[in-house]
Amino acid sequence: AQTVTQSQPEMSVQEAETVTLSCTYDTSESDYYLFWYKQPPSRQMILVIRQEAYKQQNATENRFSVNFQKAAKSFSLKISDSQLGDAAMYFCAYRTGGDDKIIFGKGTRLHILP
Amino acid sequence: NAGVTQTPKFQVLKTGQSMTLQCAQDMNHEYMSWYRQDPGMGLRLIHYSVGAGITDQGEVPNGYNVSRSTTEDFPLRLLSAAPSQTSVYFCASSYAPSTGSRQYFGPGTRLTVT
């Protein structure tokens, strides 16, 4: 069965610094999609970034980028120039085209220190 | 375009009561799902649907029922509420899994069972 593991329940970073959140997954599929979602205190789930497994190029969205290592089944999120508004819970998620279930990690709570 | 709407936002129930959490989307998405979020547990899939008239169980289906009579609506029924069902509930929708589509989430319902 597919699993998603986020090994860091909580992290802290100084404002303006860079932080990396880790995510590993287990699958026997070759075609799948990976996501990072952000959940601020408002509780709203916000898509941060999406990666297609068949693409070797790492996805980027402004200050957010991923390091996708398919062979290692690793999908870490890098946040550059951290801002106070980045404080949130971050969830890594996995889905395949052939399975209807989407698997979420347990989340990493990120604190931004002013 | 309202996206995914959920009602109510907050609810308090007594043990044994029943209720329905409403979810609707206006994006013509085939796939809809219900999650519960508990501290330290991430998002766990309760039930999902790949189209009108088709539903299936997720990871934690016990105590919950769903139906999908239209593409737009996917209500979640609690048959006899228990304190263990105290949680935050999210409804989400997306295009079919084969597209690798991101999910769109509703604002969540905080349910307390006393």
mmCIF file with all atom_site columns, C-alpha atoms in Angstrom:
data_model
loop_
_atom_site.group_PDB
_atom_site.id
_atom_site.type_symbol
_atom_site.label_atom_id
_atom_site.label_alt_id
_atom_site.label_comp_id
_atom_site.label_asym_id
_atom_site.label_entity_id
_atom_site.label_seq_id
_atom_site.pdbx_PDB_ins_code
_atom_site.Cartn_x
_atom_site.Cartn_y
_atom_site.Cartn_z
_atom_site.occupancy
_atom_site.B_iso_or_equiv
_atom_site.pdbx_formal_charge
_atom_site.auth_seq_id
_atom_site.auth_comp_id
_atom_site.auth_asym_id
_atom_site.auth_atom_id
_atom_site.pdbx_PDB_model_num
ATOM 1   C CA . ALA A 1 1   ? 0.000   0.000  0.000   1.00 0.00 ? 1   ALA A CA 1
ATOM 2   C CA . GLN A 1 2   ? 1.134   3.512  -0.690  1.00 0.00 ? 2   GLN A CA 1
ATOM 3   C CA . THR A 1 3   ? 2.276   5.549  2.272   1.00 0.00 ? 3   THR A CA 1
ATOM 4   C CA . VAL A 1 4   ? 3.469   9.111  2.749   1.00 0.00 ? 4   VAL A CA 1
ATOM 5   C CA . THR A 1 5   ? 5.814   9.984  5.608   1.00 0.00 ? 5   THR A CA 1
ATOM 6   C CA . GLN A 1 6   ? 6.639   13.420 6.927   1.00 0.00 ? 6   GLN A CA 1
ATOM 7   C CA . SER A 1 7   ? 9.314   12.833 9.526   1.00 0.00 ? 7   SER A CA 1
ATOM 8   C CA . GLN A 1 8   ? 9.362   16.349 11.015  1.00 0.00 ? 8   GLN A CA 1
ATOM 9   C CA . PRO A 1 9   ? 6.240   17.044 13.107  1.00 0.00 ? 9   PRO A CA 1
ATOM 10  C CA . GLU A 1 10  ? 7.427   20.612 13.809  1.00 0.00 ? 10  GLU A CA 1
ATOM 11  C CA . MET A 1 11  ? 10.080  22.948 12.492  1.00 0.00 ? 11  MET A CA 1
ATOM 12  C CA . SER A 1 12  ? 11.147  26.512 13.134  1.00 0.00 ? 12  SER A CA 1
ATOM 13  C CA . VAL A 1 13  ? 13.001  28.922 10.909  1.00 0.00 ? 13  VAL A CA 1
ATOM 14  C CA . GLN A 1 14  ? 14.135  32.506 11.248  1.00 0.00 ? 14  GLN A CA 1
ATOM 15  C CA . GLU A 1 15  ? 12.355  35.026 9.070   1.00 0.00 ? 15  GLU A CA 1
ATOM 16  C CA . ALA A 1 16  ? 14.146  35.533 5.712   1.00 0.00 ? 16  ALA A CA 1
ATOM 17  C CA . GLU A 1 17  ? 15.995  32.229 6.045   1.00 0.00 ? 17  GLU A CA 1
ATOM 18  C CA . THR A 1 18  ? 15.506  29.073 3.988   1.00 0.00 ? 18  THR A CA 1
ATOM 19  C CA . VAL A 1 19  ? 13.860  25.933 5.304   1.00 0.00 ? 19  VAL A CA 1
ATOM 20  C CA . THR A 1 20  ? 13.328  22.470 3.826   1.00 0.00 ? 20  THR A CA 1
ATOM 21  C CA . LEU A 1 21  ? 10.443  20.182 4.757   1.00 0.00 ? 21  LEU A CA 1
ATOM 22  C CA . SER A 1 22  ? 10.911  16.515 4.022   1.00 0.00 ? 22  SER A CA 1
ATOM 23  C CA . CYS A 1 23  ? 8.492   13.989 2.573   1.00 0.00 ? 23  CYS A CA 1
ATOM 24  C CA . THR A 1 24  ? 9.069   10.408 1.551   1.00 0.00 ? 24  THR A CA 1
ATOM 25  C CA . TYR A 1 25  ? 6.603   8.018  0.009   1.00 0.00 ? 25  TYR A CA 1
ATOM 26  C CA . ASP A 1 26  ? 6.351   4.384  -0.810  1.00 0.00 ? 26  ASP A CA 1
ATOM 27  C CA . THR A 1 27  ? 4.836   3.168  -4.058  1.00 0.00 ? 27  THR A CA 1
ATOM 28  C CA . SER A 1 28  ? 5.290   0.584  -6.762  1.00 0.00 ? 28  SER A CA 1
ATOM 29  C CA . GLU A 1 29  ? 3.688   2.827  -9.373  1.00 0.00 ? 29  GLU A CA 1
ATOM 30  C CA . SER A 1 30  ? 5.700   4.671  -11.993 1.00 0.00 ? 30  SER A CA 1
ATOM 31  C CA . ASP A 1 31  ? 3.087   7.268  -12.899 1.00 0.00 ? 31  ASP A CA 1
ATOM 32  C CA . TYR A 1 32  ? 1.872   9.452  -10.053 1.00 0.00 ? 32  TYR A CA 1
ATOM 33  C CA . TYR A 1 33  ? 1.549   13.002 -8.798  1.00 0.00 ? 33  TYR A CA 1
ATOM 34  C CA . LEU A 1 34  ? 2.818   14.691 -5.665  1.00 0.00 ? 34  LEU A CA 1
ATOM 35  C CA . PHE A 1 35  ? 1.530   17.788 -3.910  1.00 0.00 ? 35  PHE A CA 1
ATOM 36  C CA . TRP A 1 36  ? 2.324   20.116 -1.074  1.00 0.00 ? 36  TRP A CA 1
ATOM 37  C CA . TYR A 1 37  ? -0.617  21.796 0.638   1.00 0.00 ? 37  TYR A CA 1
ATOM 38  C CA . LYS A 1 38  ? -0.452  24.588 3.190   1.00 0.00 ? 38  LYS A CA 1
ATOM 39  C CA . GLN A 1 39  ? -2.953  24.949 6.024   1.00 0.00 ? 39  GLN A CA 1
ATOM 40  C CA . PRO A 1 40  ? -2.695  28.288 7.855   1.00 0.00 ? 40  PRO A CA 1
ATOM 41  C CA . PRO A 1 41  ? -4.568  28.964 11.111  1.00 0.00 ? 41  PRO A CA 1
ATOM 42  C CA . SER A 1 42  ? -7.651  29.825 9.033   1.00 0.00 ? 42  SER A CA 1
ATOM 43  C CA . ARG A 1 43  ? -7.878  26.072 8.374   1.00 0.00 ? 43  ARG A CA 1
ATOM 44  C CA . GLN A 1 44  ? -8.209  26.572 4.603   1.00 0.00 ? 44  GLN A CA 1
ATOM 45  C CA . MET A 1 45  ? -6.211  24.054 2.546   1.00 0.00 ? 45  MET A CA 1
ATOM 46  C CA . ILE A 1 46  ? -4.099  25.841 -0.067  1.00 0.00 ? 46  ILE A CA 1
ATOM 47  C CA . LEU A 1 47  ? -2.160  24.166 -2.861  1.00 0.00 ? 47  LEU A CA 1
ATOM 48  C CA . VAL A 1 48  ? 1.498   25.179 -2.736  1.00 0.00 ? 48  VAL A CA 1
ATOM 49  C CA . ILE A 1 49  ? 3.035   23.107 -5.497  1.00 0.00 ? 49  ILE A CA 1
ATOM 50  C CA . ARG A 1 50  ? 2.395   20.084 -7.711  1.00 0.00 ? 50  ARG A CA 1
ATOM 51  C CA . GLN A 1 51  ? 4.884   17.674 -9.306  1.00 0.00 ? 51  GLN A CA 1
ATOM 52  C CA . GLU A 1 52  ? 4.296   15.086 -12.014 1.00 0.00 ? 52  GLU A CA 1
ATOM 53  C CA . ALA A 1 53  ? 6.462   12.010 -11.485 1.00 0.00 ? 53  ALA A CA 1
ATOM 54  C CA . TYR A 1 54  ? 7.301   11.636 -15.172 1.00 0.00 ? 54  TYR A CA 1
ATOM 55  C CA . LYS A 1 55  ? 8.847   15.110 -15.223 1.00 0.00 ? 55  LYS A CA 1
ATOM 56  C CA . GLN A 1 56  ? 12.458  15.213 -14.113 1.00 0.00 ? 56  GLN A CA 1
ATOM 57  C CA . GLN A 1 57  ? 12.450  18.976 -13.699 1.00 0.00 ? 57  GLN A CA 1
ATOM 58  C CA . ASN A 1 58  ? 11.668  20.132 -10.173 1.00 0.00 ? 58  ASN A CA 1
ATOM 59  C CA . ALA A 1 59  ? 8.542   22.274 -9.842  1.00 0.00 ? 59  ALA A CA 1
ATOM 60  C CA . THR A 1 60  ? 8.869   25.838 -8.569  1.00 0.00 ? 60  THR A CA 1
ATOM 61  C CA . GLU A 1 61  ? 6.353   28.488 -7.543  1.00 0.00 ? 61  GLU A CA 1
ATOM 62  C CA . ASN A 1 62  ? 7.964   31.776 -6.592  1.00 0.00 ? 62  ASN A CA 1
ATOM 63  C CA . ARG A 1 63  ? 9.722   31.192 -3.237  1.00 0.00 ? 63  ARG A CA 1
ATOM 64  C CA . PHE A 1 64  ? 8.629   27.557 -3.098  1.00 0.00 ? 64  PHE A CA 1
ATOM 65  C CA . SER A 1 65  ? 10.486  24.771 -4.853  1.00 0.00 ? 65  SER A CA 1
ATOM 66  C CA . VAL A 1 66  ? 10.748  21.019 -4.549  1.00 0.00 ? 66  VAL A CA 1
ATOM 67  C CA . ASN A 1 67  ? 13.588  18.560 -4.666  1.00 0.00 ? 67  ASN A CA 1
ATOM 68  C CA . PHE A 1 68  ? 12.039  15.517 -6.319  1.00 0.00 ? 68  PHE A CA 1
ATOM 69  C CA . GLN A 1 69  ? 14.184  12.397 -6.178  1.00 0.00 ? 69  GLN A CA 1
ATOM 70  C CA . LYS A 1 70  ? 12.154  9.664  -7.860  1.00 0.00 ? 70  LYS A CA 1
ATOM 71  C CA . ALA A 1 71  ? 14.561  6.813  -7.217  1.00 0.00 ? 71  ALA A CA 1
ATOM 72  C CA . ALA A 1 72  ? 14.802  7.710  -3.543  1.00 0.00 ? 72  ALA A CA 1
ATOM 73  C CA . LYS A 1 73  ? 11.037  8.381  -3.389  1.00 0.00 ? 73  LYS A CA 1
ATOM 74  C CA . SER A 1 74  ? 11.664  11.722 -1.803  1.00 0.00 ? 74  SER A CA 1
ATOM 75  C CA . PHE A 1 75  ? 9.764   14.971 -2.337  1.00 0.00 ? 75  PHE A CA 1
ATOM 76  C CA . SER A 1 76  ? 11.032  17.791 -0.132  1.00 0.00 ? 76  SER A CA 1
ATOM 77  C CA . LEU A 1 77  ? 9.727   21.359 -0.115  1.00 0.00 ? 77  LEU A CA 1
ATOM 78  C CA . LYS A 1 78  ? 12.122  24.292 0.089   1.00 0.00 ? 78  LYS A CA 1
ATOM 79  C CA . ILE A 1 79  ? 10.845  27.672 1.201   1.00 0.00 ? 79  ILE A CA 1
ATOM 80  C CA . SER A 1 80  ? 13.233  30.527 0.477   1.00 0.00 ? 80  SER A CA 1
ATOM 81  C CA . ASP A 1 81  ? 13.181  33.935 2.177   1.00 0.00 ? 81  ASP A CA 1
ATOM 82  C CA . SER A 1 82  ? 10.698  32.706 4.794   1.00 0.00 ? 82  SER A CA 1
ATOM 83  C CA . GLN A 1 83  ? 7.946   35.134 5.700   1.00 0.00 ? 83  GLN A CA 1
ATOM 84  C CA . LEU A 1 84  ? 5.662   35.332 8.722   1.00 0.00 ? 84  LEU A CA 1
ATOM 85  C CA . GLY A 1 85  ? 2.747   34.368 6.473   1.00 0.00 ? 85  GLY A CA 1
ATOM 86  C CA . ASP A 1 86  ? 4.421   31.034 5.737   1.00 0.00 ? 86  ASP A CA 1
ATOM 87  C CA . ALA A 1 87  ? 3.661   29.854 9.271   1.00 0.00 ? 87  ALA A CA 1
ATOM 88  C CA . ALA A 1 88  ? 1.269   26.957 8.779   1.00 0.00 ? 88  ALA A CA 1
ATOM 89  C CA . MET A 1 89  ? 0.838   23.216 8.739   1.00 0.00 ? 89  MET A CA 1
ATOM 90  C CA . TYR A 1 90  ? 2.225   21.697 5.540   1.00 0.00 ? 90  TYR A CA 1
ATOM 91  C CA . PHE A 1 91  ? 0.944   18.439 4.116   1.00 0.00 ? 91  PHE A CA 1
ATOM 92  C CA . CYS A 1 92  ? 2.568   16.261 1.493   1.00 0.00 ? 92  CYS A CA 1
ATOM 93  C CA . ALA A 1 93  ? 0.124   14.257 -0.655  1.00 0.00 ? 93  ALA A CA 1
ATOM 94  C CA . TYR A 1 94  ? 0.324   11.548 -3.302  1.00 0.00 ? 94  TYR A CA 1
ATOM 95  C CA . ARG A 1 95  ? -2.109  10.304 -5.922  1.00 0.00 ? 95  ARG A CA 1
ATOM 96  C CA . THR A 1 96  ? -1.904  7.985  -8.906  1.00 0.00 ? 96  THR A CA 1
ATOM 97  C CA . GLY A 1 97  ? -3.994  7.898  -12.016 1.00 0.00 ? 97  GLY A CA 1
ATOM 98  C CA . GLY A 1 98  ? -4.979  4.329  -11.402 1.00 0.00 ? 98  GLY A CA 1
ATOM 99  C CA . ASP A 1 99  ? -6.085  4.570  -7.798  1.00 0.00 ? 99  ASP A CA 1
ATOM 100 C CA . ASP A 1 100 ? -8.946  6.638  -6.509  1.00 0.00 ? 100 ASP A CA 1
ATOM 101 C CA . LYS A 1 101 ? -7.423  7.233  -3.098  1.00 0.00 ? 101 LYS A CA 1
ATOM 102 C CA . ILE A 1 102 ? -5.233  10.200 -2.308  1.00 0.00 ? 102 ILE A CA 1
ATOM 103 C CA . ILE A 1 103 ? -2.753  9.688  0.502   1.00 0.00 ? 103 ILE A CA 1
ATOM 104 C CA . PHE A 1 104 ? -1.687  12.484 2.857   1.00 0.00 ? 104 PHE A CA 1
ATOM 105 C CA . GLY A 1 105 ? 1.222   12.657 5.251   1.00 0.00 ? 105 GLY A CA 1
ATOM 106 C CA . LYS A 1 106 ? 0.625   13.629 8.863   1.00 0.00 ? 106 LYS A CA 1
ATOM 107 C CA . GLY A 1 107 ? 1.912   17.131 8.347   1.00 0.00 ? 107 GLY A CA 1
ATOM 108 C CA . THR A 1 108 ? 4.736   19.398 9.480   1.00 0.00 ? 108 THR A CA 1
ATOM 109 C CA . ARG A 1 109 ? 3.948   22.471 11.531  1.00 0.00 ? 109 ARG A CA 1
ATOM 110 C CA . LEU A 1 110 ? 6.225   25.318 10.488  1.00 0.00 ? 110 LEU A CA 1
ATOM 111 C CA . HIS A 1 111 ? 6.937   28.225 12.832  1.00 0.00 ? 111 HIS A CA 1
ATOM 112 C CA . ILE A 1 112 ? 8.516   31.439 11.548  1.00 0.00 ? 112 ILE A CA 1
ATOM 113 C CA . LEU A 1 113 ? 10.604  33.307 14.123  1.00 0.00 ? 113 LEU A CA 1
ATOM 114 C CA . PRO A 1 114 ? 10.712  37.110 13.709  1.00 0.00 ? 114 PRO A CA 1
ATOM 115 C CA . ASN B 2 1   ? -17.612 30.308 -9.011  1.00 0.00 ? 1   ASN B CA 1
ATOM 116 C CA . ALA B 2 2   ? -18.112 29.372 -5.343  1.00 0.00 ? 2   ALA B CA 1
ATOM 117 C CA . GLY B 2 3   ? -15.738 26.370 -5.458  1.00 0.00 ? 3   GLY B CA 1
ATOM 118 C CA . VAL B 2 4   ? -16.395 23.851 -2.679  1.00 0.00 ? 4   VAL B CA 1
ATOM 119 C CA . THR B 2 5   ? -18.867 24.865 -0.006  1.00 0.00 ? 5   THR B CA 1
ATOM 120 C CA . GLN B 2 6   ? -19.534 23.114 3.278   1.00 0.00 ? 6   GLN B CA 1
ATOM 121 C CA . THR B 2 7   ? -22.198 23.650 5.883   1.00 0.00 ? 7   THR B CA 1
ATOM 122 C CA . PRO B 2 8   ? -22.274 24.072 8.778   1.00 0.00 ? 8   PRO B CA 1
ATOM 123 C CA . LYS B 2 9   ? -18.920 25.549 9.833   1.00 0.00 ? 9   LYS B CA 1
ATOM 124 C CA . PHE B 2 10  ? -19.381 24.501 13.452  1.00 0.00 ? 10  PHE B CA 1
ATOM 125 C CA . GLN B 2 11  ? -21.621 21.924 15.082  1.00 0.00 ? 11  GLN B CA 1
ATOM 126 C CA . VAL B 2 12  ? -22.073 20.490 18.560  1.00 0.00 ? 12  VAL B CA 1
ATOM 127 C CA . LEU B 2 13  ? -23.894 17.179 18.919  1.00 0.00 ? 13  LEU B CA 1
ATOM 128 C CA . LYS B 2 14  ? -24.817 14.975 21.812  1.00 0.00 ? 14  LYS B CA 1
ATOM 129 C CA . THR B 2 15  ? -23.815 11.324 21.753  1.00 0.00 ? 15  THR B CA 1
ATOM 130 C CA . GLY B 2 16  ? -26.322 9.319  19.741  1.00 0.00 ? 16  GLY B CA 1
ATOM 131 C CA . GLN B 2 17  ? -27.634 12.195 17.649  1.00 0.00 ? 17  GLN B CA 1
ATOM 132 C CA . SER B 2 18  ? -27.474 12.061 13.884  1.00 0.00 ? 18  SER B CA 1
ATOM 133 C CA . MET B 2 19  ? -26.694 14.798 11.419  1.00 0.00 ? 19  MET B CA 1
ATOM 134 C CA . THR B 2 20  ? -25.651 15.477 7.836   1.00 0.00 ? 20  THR B CA 1
ATOM 135 C CA . LEU B 2 21  ? -22.682 17.552 6.770   1.00 0.00 ? 21  LEU B CA 1
ATOM 136 C CA . GLN B 2 22  ? -23.385 19.185 3.445   1.00 0.00 ? 22  GLN B CA 1
ATOM 137 C CA . CYS B 2 23  ? -20.875 19.565 0.630   1.00 0.00 ? 23  CYS B CA 1
ATOM 138 C CA . ALA B 2 24  ? -21.382 21.054 -2.804  1.00 0.00 ? 24  ALA B CA 1
ATOM 139 C CA . GLN B 2 25  ? -19.097 22.016 -5.682  1.00 0.00 ? 25  GLN B CA 1
ATOM 140 C CA . ASP B 2 26  ? -19.786 23.966 -8.840  1.00 0.00 ? 26  ASP B CA 1
ATOM 141 C CA . MET B 2 27  ? -16.731 22.976 -10.883 1.00 0.00 ? 27  MET B CA 1
ATOM 142 C CA . ASN B 2 28  ? -18.269 19.858 -12.488 1.00 0.00 ? 28  ASN B CA 1
ATOM 143 C CA . HIS B 2 29  ? -15.678 17.645 -10.783 1.00 0.00 ? 29  HIS B CA 1
ATOM 144 C CA . GLU B 2 30  ? -16.148 13.898 -11.009 1.00 0.00 ? 30  GLU B CA 1
ATOM 145 C CA . TYR B 2 31  ? -14.212 13.088 -7.851  1.00 0.00 ? 31  TYR B CA 1
ATOM 146 C CA . MET B 2 32  ? -15.359 14.110 -4.376  1.00 0.00 ? 32  MET B CA 1
ATOM 147 C CA . SER B 2 33  ? -14.149 12.988 -0.994  1.00 0.00 ? 33  SER B CA 1
ATOM 148 C CA . TRP B 2 34  ? -14.528 13.472 2.741   1.00 0.00 ? 34  TRP B CA 1
ATOM 149 C CA . TYR B 2 35  ? -11.617 13.657 5.181   1.00 0.00 ? 35  TYR B CA 1
ATOM 150 C CA . ARG B 2 36  ? -11.335 14.040 8.879   1.00 0.00 ? 36  ARG B CA 1
ATOM 151 C CA . GLN B 2 37  ? -8.427  15.868 10.448  1.00 0.00 ? 37  GLN B CA 1
ATOM 152 C CA . ASP B 2 38  ? -7.269  15.044 13.946  1.00 0.00 ? 38  ASP B CA 1
ATOM 153 C CA . PRO B 2 39  ? -4.150  16.378 15.704  1.00 0.00 ? 39  PRO B CA 1
ATOM 154 C CA . GLY B 2 40  ? -1.071  14.389 14.738  1.00 0.00 ? 40  GLY B CA 1
ATOM 155 C CA . MET B 2 41  ? -3.023  12.220 12.289  1.00 0.00 ? 41  MET B CA 1
ATOM 156 C CA . GLY B 2 42  ? -3.059  14.318 9.149   1.00 0.00 ? 42  GLY B CA 1
ATOM 157 C CA . LEU B 2 43  ? -6.047  13.971 6.835   1.00 0.00 ? 43  LEU B CA 1
ATOM 158 C CA . ARG B 2 44  ? -7.695  10.583 6.765   1.00 0.00 ? 44  ARG B CA 1
ATOM 159 C CA . LEU B 2 45  ? -10.060 9.586  3.991   1.00 0.00 ? 45  LEU B CA 1
ATOM 160 C CA . ILE B 2 46  ? -13.563 8.632  5.127   1.00 0.00 ? 46  ILE B CA 1
ATOM 161 C CA . HIS B 2 47  ? -15.470 8.067  1.861   1.00 0.00 ? 47  HIS B CA 1
ATOM 162 C CA . TYR B 2 48  ? -15.052 9.094  -1.722  1.00 0.00 ? 48  TYR B CA 1
ATOM 163 C CA . SER B 2 49  ? -16.971 9.145  -4.983  1.00 0.00 ? 49  SER B CA 1
ATOM 164 C CA . VAL B 2 50  ? -15.785 8.973  -8.582  1.00 0.00 ? 50  VAL B CA 1
ATOM 165 C CA . GLY B 2 51  ? -19.115 10.071 -10.018 1.00 0.00 ? 51  GLY B CA 1
ATOM 166 C CA . ALA B 2 52  ? -22.843 10.306 -9.407  1.00 0.00 ? 52  ALA B CA 1
ATOM 167 C CA . GLY B 2 53  ? -24.177 7.043  -8.024  1.00 0.00 ? 53  GLY B CA 1
ATOM 168 C CA . ILE B 2 54  ? -20.703 5.661  -7.196  1.00 0.00 ? 54  ILE B CA 1
ATOM 169 C CA . THR B 2 55  ? -19.207 5.771  -3.712  1.00 0.00 ? 55  THR B CA 1
ATOM 170 C CA . ASP B 2 56  ? -16.564 3.785  -1.893  1.00 0.00 ? 56  ASP B CA 1
ATOM 171 C CA . GLN B 2 57  ? -14.967 3.543  1.521   1.00 0.00 ? 57  GLN B CA 1
ATOM 172 C CA . GLY B 2 58  ? -11.742 5.161  2.527   1.00 0.00 ? 58  GLY B CA 1
ATOM 173 C CA . GLU B 2 59  ? -9.495  4.541  5.491   1.00 0.00 ? 59  GLU B CA 1
ATOM 174 C CA . VAL B 2 60  ? -11.944 5.345  8.323   1.00 0.00 ? 60  VAL B CA 1
ATOM 175 C CA . PRO B 2 61  ? -15.532 4.765  7.078   1.00 0.00 ? 61  PRO B CA 1
ATOM 176 C CA . ASN B 2 62  ? -17.158 3.322  10.210  1.00 0.00 ? 62  ASN B CA 1
ATOM 177 C CA . GLY B 2 63  ? -19.991 5.437  11.583  1.00 0.00 ? 63  GLY B CA 1
ATOM 178 C CA . TYR B 2 64  ? -20.421 7.450  8.391   1.00 0.00 ? 64  TYR B CA 1
ATOM 179 C CA . ASN B 2 65  ? -22.622 7.130  5.315   1.00 0.00 ? 65  ASN B CA 1
ATOM 180 C CA . VAL B 2 66  ? -22.479 8.933  1.989   1.00 0.00 ? 66  VAL B CA 1
ATOM 181 C CA . SER B 2 67  ? -24.472 9.107  -1.189  1.00 0.00 ? 67  SER B CA 1
ATOM 182 C CA . ARG B 2 68  ? -23.964 10.927 -4.463  1.00 0.00 ? 68  ARG B CA 1
ATOM 183 C CA . SER B 2 69  ? -27.165 11.514 -6.350  1.00 0.00 ? 69  SER B CA 1
ATOM 184 C CA . THR B 2 70  ? -25.812 14.472 -8.342  1.00 0.00 ? 70  THR B CA 1
ATOM 185 C CA . THR B 2 71  ? -22.396 15.556 -9.570  1.00 0.00 ? 71  THR B CA 1
ATOM 186 C CA . GLU B 2 72  ? -22.557 18.654 -7.381  1.00 0.00 ? 72  GLU B CA 1
ATOM 187 C CA . ASP B 2 73  ? -23.491 17.285 -3.955  1.00 0.00 ? 73  ASP B CA 1
ATOM 188 C CA . PHE B 2 74  ? -21.818 14.799 -1.633  1.00 0.00 ? 74  PHE B CA 1
ATOM 189 C CA . PRO B 2 75  ? -23.347 14.806 1.865   1.00 0.00 ? 75  PRO B CA 1
ATOM 190 C CA . LEU B 2 76  ? -21.782 12.965 4.796   1.00 0.00 ? 76  LEU B CA 1
ATOM 191 C CA . ARG B 2 77  ? -24.132 11.424 7.347   1.00 0.00 ? 77  ARG B CA 1
ATOM 192 C CA . LEU B 2 78  ? -23.265 10.615 10.911  1.00 0.00 ? 78  LEU B CA 1
ATOM 193 C CA . LEU B 2 79  ? -25.697 7.926  11.938  1.00 0.00 ? 79  LEU B CA 1
ATOM 194 C CA . SER B 2 80  ? -25.231 7.951  15.721  1.00 0.00 ? 80  SER B CA 1
ATOM 195 C CA . ALA B 2 81  ? -22.613 10.439 16.838  1.00 0.00 ? 81  ALA B CA 1
ATOM 196 C CA . ALA B 2 82  ? -19.862 9.317  19.209  1.00 0.00 ? 82  ALA B CA 1
ATOM 197 C CA . PRO B 2 83  ? -17.203 11.387 21.032  1.00 0.00 ? 83  PRO B CA 1
ATOM 198 C CA . SER B 2 84  ? -14.575 9.689  18.834  1.00 0.00 ? 84  SER B CA 1
ATOM 199 C CA . GLN B 2 85  ? -16.092 11.535 15.878  1.00 0.00 ? 85  GLN B CA 1
ATOM 200 C CA . THR B 2 86  ? -15.106 14.895 17.311  1.00 0.00 ? 86  THR B CA 1
ATOM 201 C CA . SER B 2 87  ? -12.913 16.264 14.543  1.00 0.00 ? 87  SER B CA 1
ATOM 202 C CA . VAL B 2 88  ? -12.582 18.748 11.717  1.00 0.00 ? 88  VAL B CA 1
ATOM 203 C CA . TYR B 2 89  ? -14.179 17.489 8.521   1.00 0.00 ? 89  TYR B CA 1
ATOM 204 C CA . PHE B 2 90  ? -13.130 18.542 5.050   1.00 0.00 ? 90  PHE B CA 1
ATOM 205 C CA . CYS B 2 91  ? -14.857 17.931 1.766   1.00 0.00 ? 91  CYS B CA 1
ATOM 206 C CA . ALA B 2 92  ? -12.752 18.061 -1.392  1.00 0.00 ? 92  ALA B CA 1
ATOM 207 C CA . SER B 2 93  ? -13.309 17.732 -5.112  1.00 0.00 ? 93  SER B CA 1
ATOM 208 C CA . SER B 2 94  ? -11.167 17.290 -8.206  1.00 0.00 ? 94  SER B CA 1
ATOM 209 C CA . TYR B 2 95  ? -11.164 16.036 -11.758 1.00 0.00 ? 95  TYR B CA 1
ATOM 210 C CA . ALA B 2 96  ? -10.649 12.316 -12.247 1.00 0.00 ? 96  ALA B CA 1
ATOM 211 C CA . PRO B 2 97  ? -7.545  10.756 -10.639 1.00 0.00 ? 97  PRO B CA 1
ATOM 212 C CA . SER B 2 98  ? -6.159  9.880  -14.067 1.00 0.00 ? 98  SER B CA 1
ATOM 213 C CA . THR B 2 99  ? -5.651  13.604 -14.702 1.00 0.00 ? 99  THR B CA 1
ATOM 214 C CA . GLY B 2 100 ? -3.455  13.999 -11.629 1.00 0.00 ? 100 GLY B CA 1
ATOM 215 C CA . SER B 2 101 ? -5.632  16.943 -10.719 1.00 0.00 ? 101 SER B CA 1
ATOM 216 C CA . ARG B 2 102 ? -5.118  18.862 -7.503  1.00 0.00 ? 102 ARG B CA 1
ATOM 217 C CA . GLN B 2 103 ? -7.930  18.812 -4.979  1.00 0.00 ? 103 GLN B CA 1
ATOM 218 C CA . TYR B 2 104 ? -10.059 21.777 -4.051  1.00 0.00 ? 104 TYR B CA 1
ATOM 219 C CA . PHE B 2 105 ? -11.068 21.854 -0.405  1.00 0.00 ? 105 PHE B CA 1
ATOM 220 C CA . GLY B 2 106 ? -14.025 23.303 1.395   1.00 0.00 ? 106 GLY B CA 1
ATOM 221 C CA . PRO B 2 107 ? -13.513 25.481 4.472   1.00 0.00 ? 107 PRO B CA 1
ATOM 222 C CA . GLY B 2 108 ? -14.097 22.607 6.895   1.00 0.00 ? 108 GLY B CA 1
ATOM 223 C CA . THR B 2 109 ? -16.612 21.795 9.621   1.00 0.00 ? 109 THR B CA 1
ATOM 224 C CA . ARG B 2 110 ? -15.557 21.612 13.254  1.00 0.00 ? 110 ARG B CA 1
ATOM 225 C CA . LEU B 2 111 ? -17.700 18.982 14.944  1.00 0.00 ? 111 LEU B CA 1
ATOM 226 C CA . THR B 2 112 ? -17.797 18.394 18.672  1.00 0.00 ? 112 THR B CA 1
ATOM 227 C CA . VAL B 2 113 ? -19.640 15.403 20.124  1.00 0.00 ? 113 VAL B CA 1
ATOM 228 C CA . THR B 2 114 ? -20.326 15.560 23.842  1.00 0.00 ? 114 THR B CA 1
#
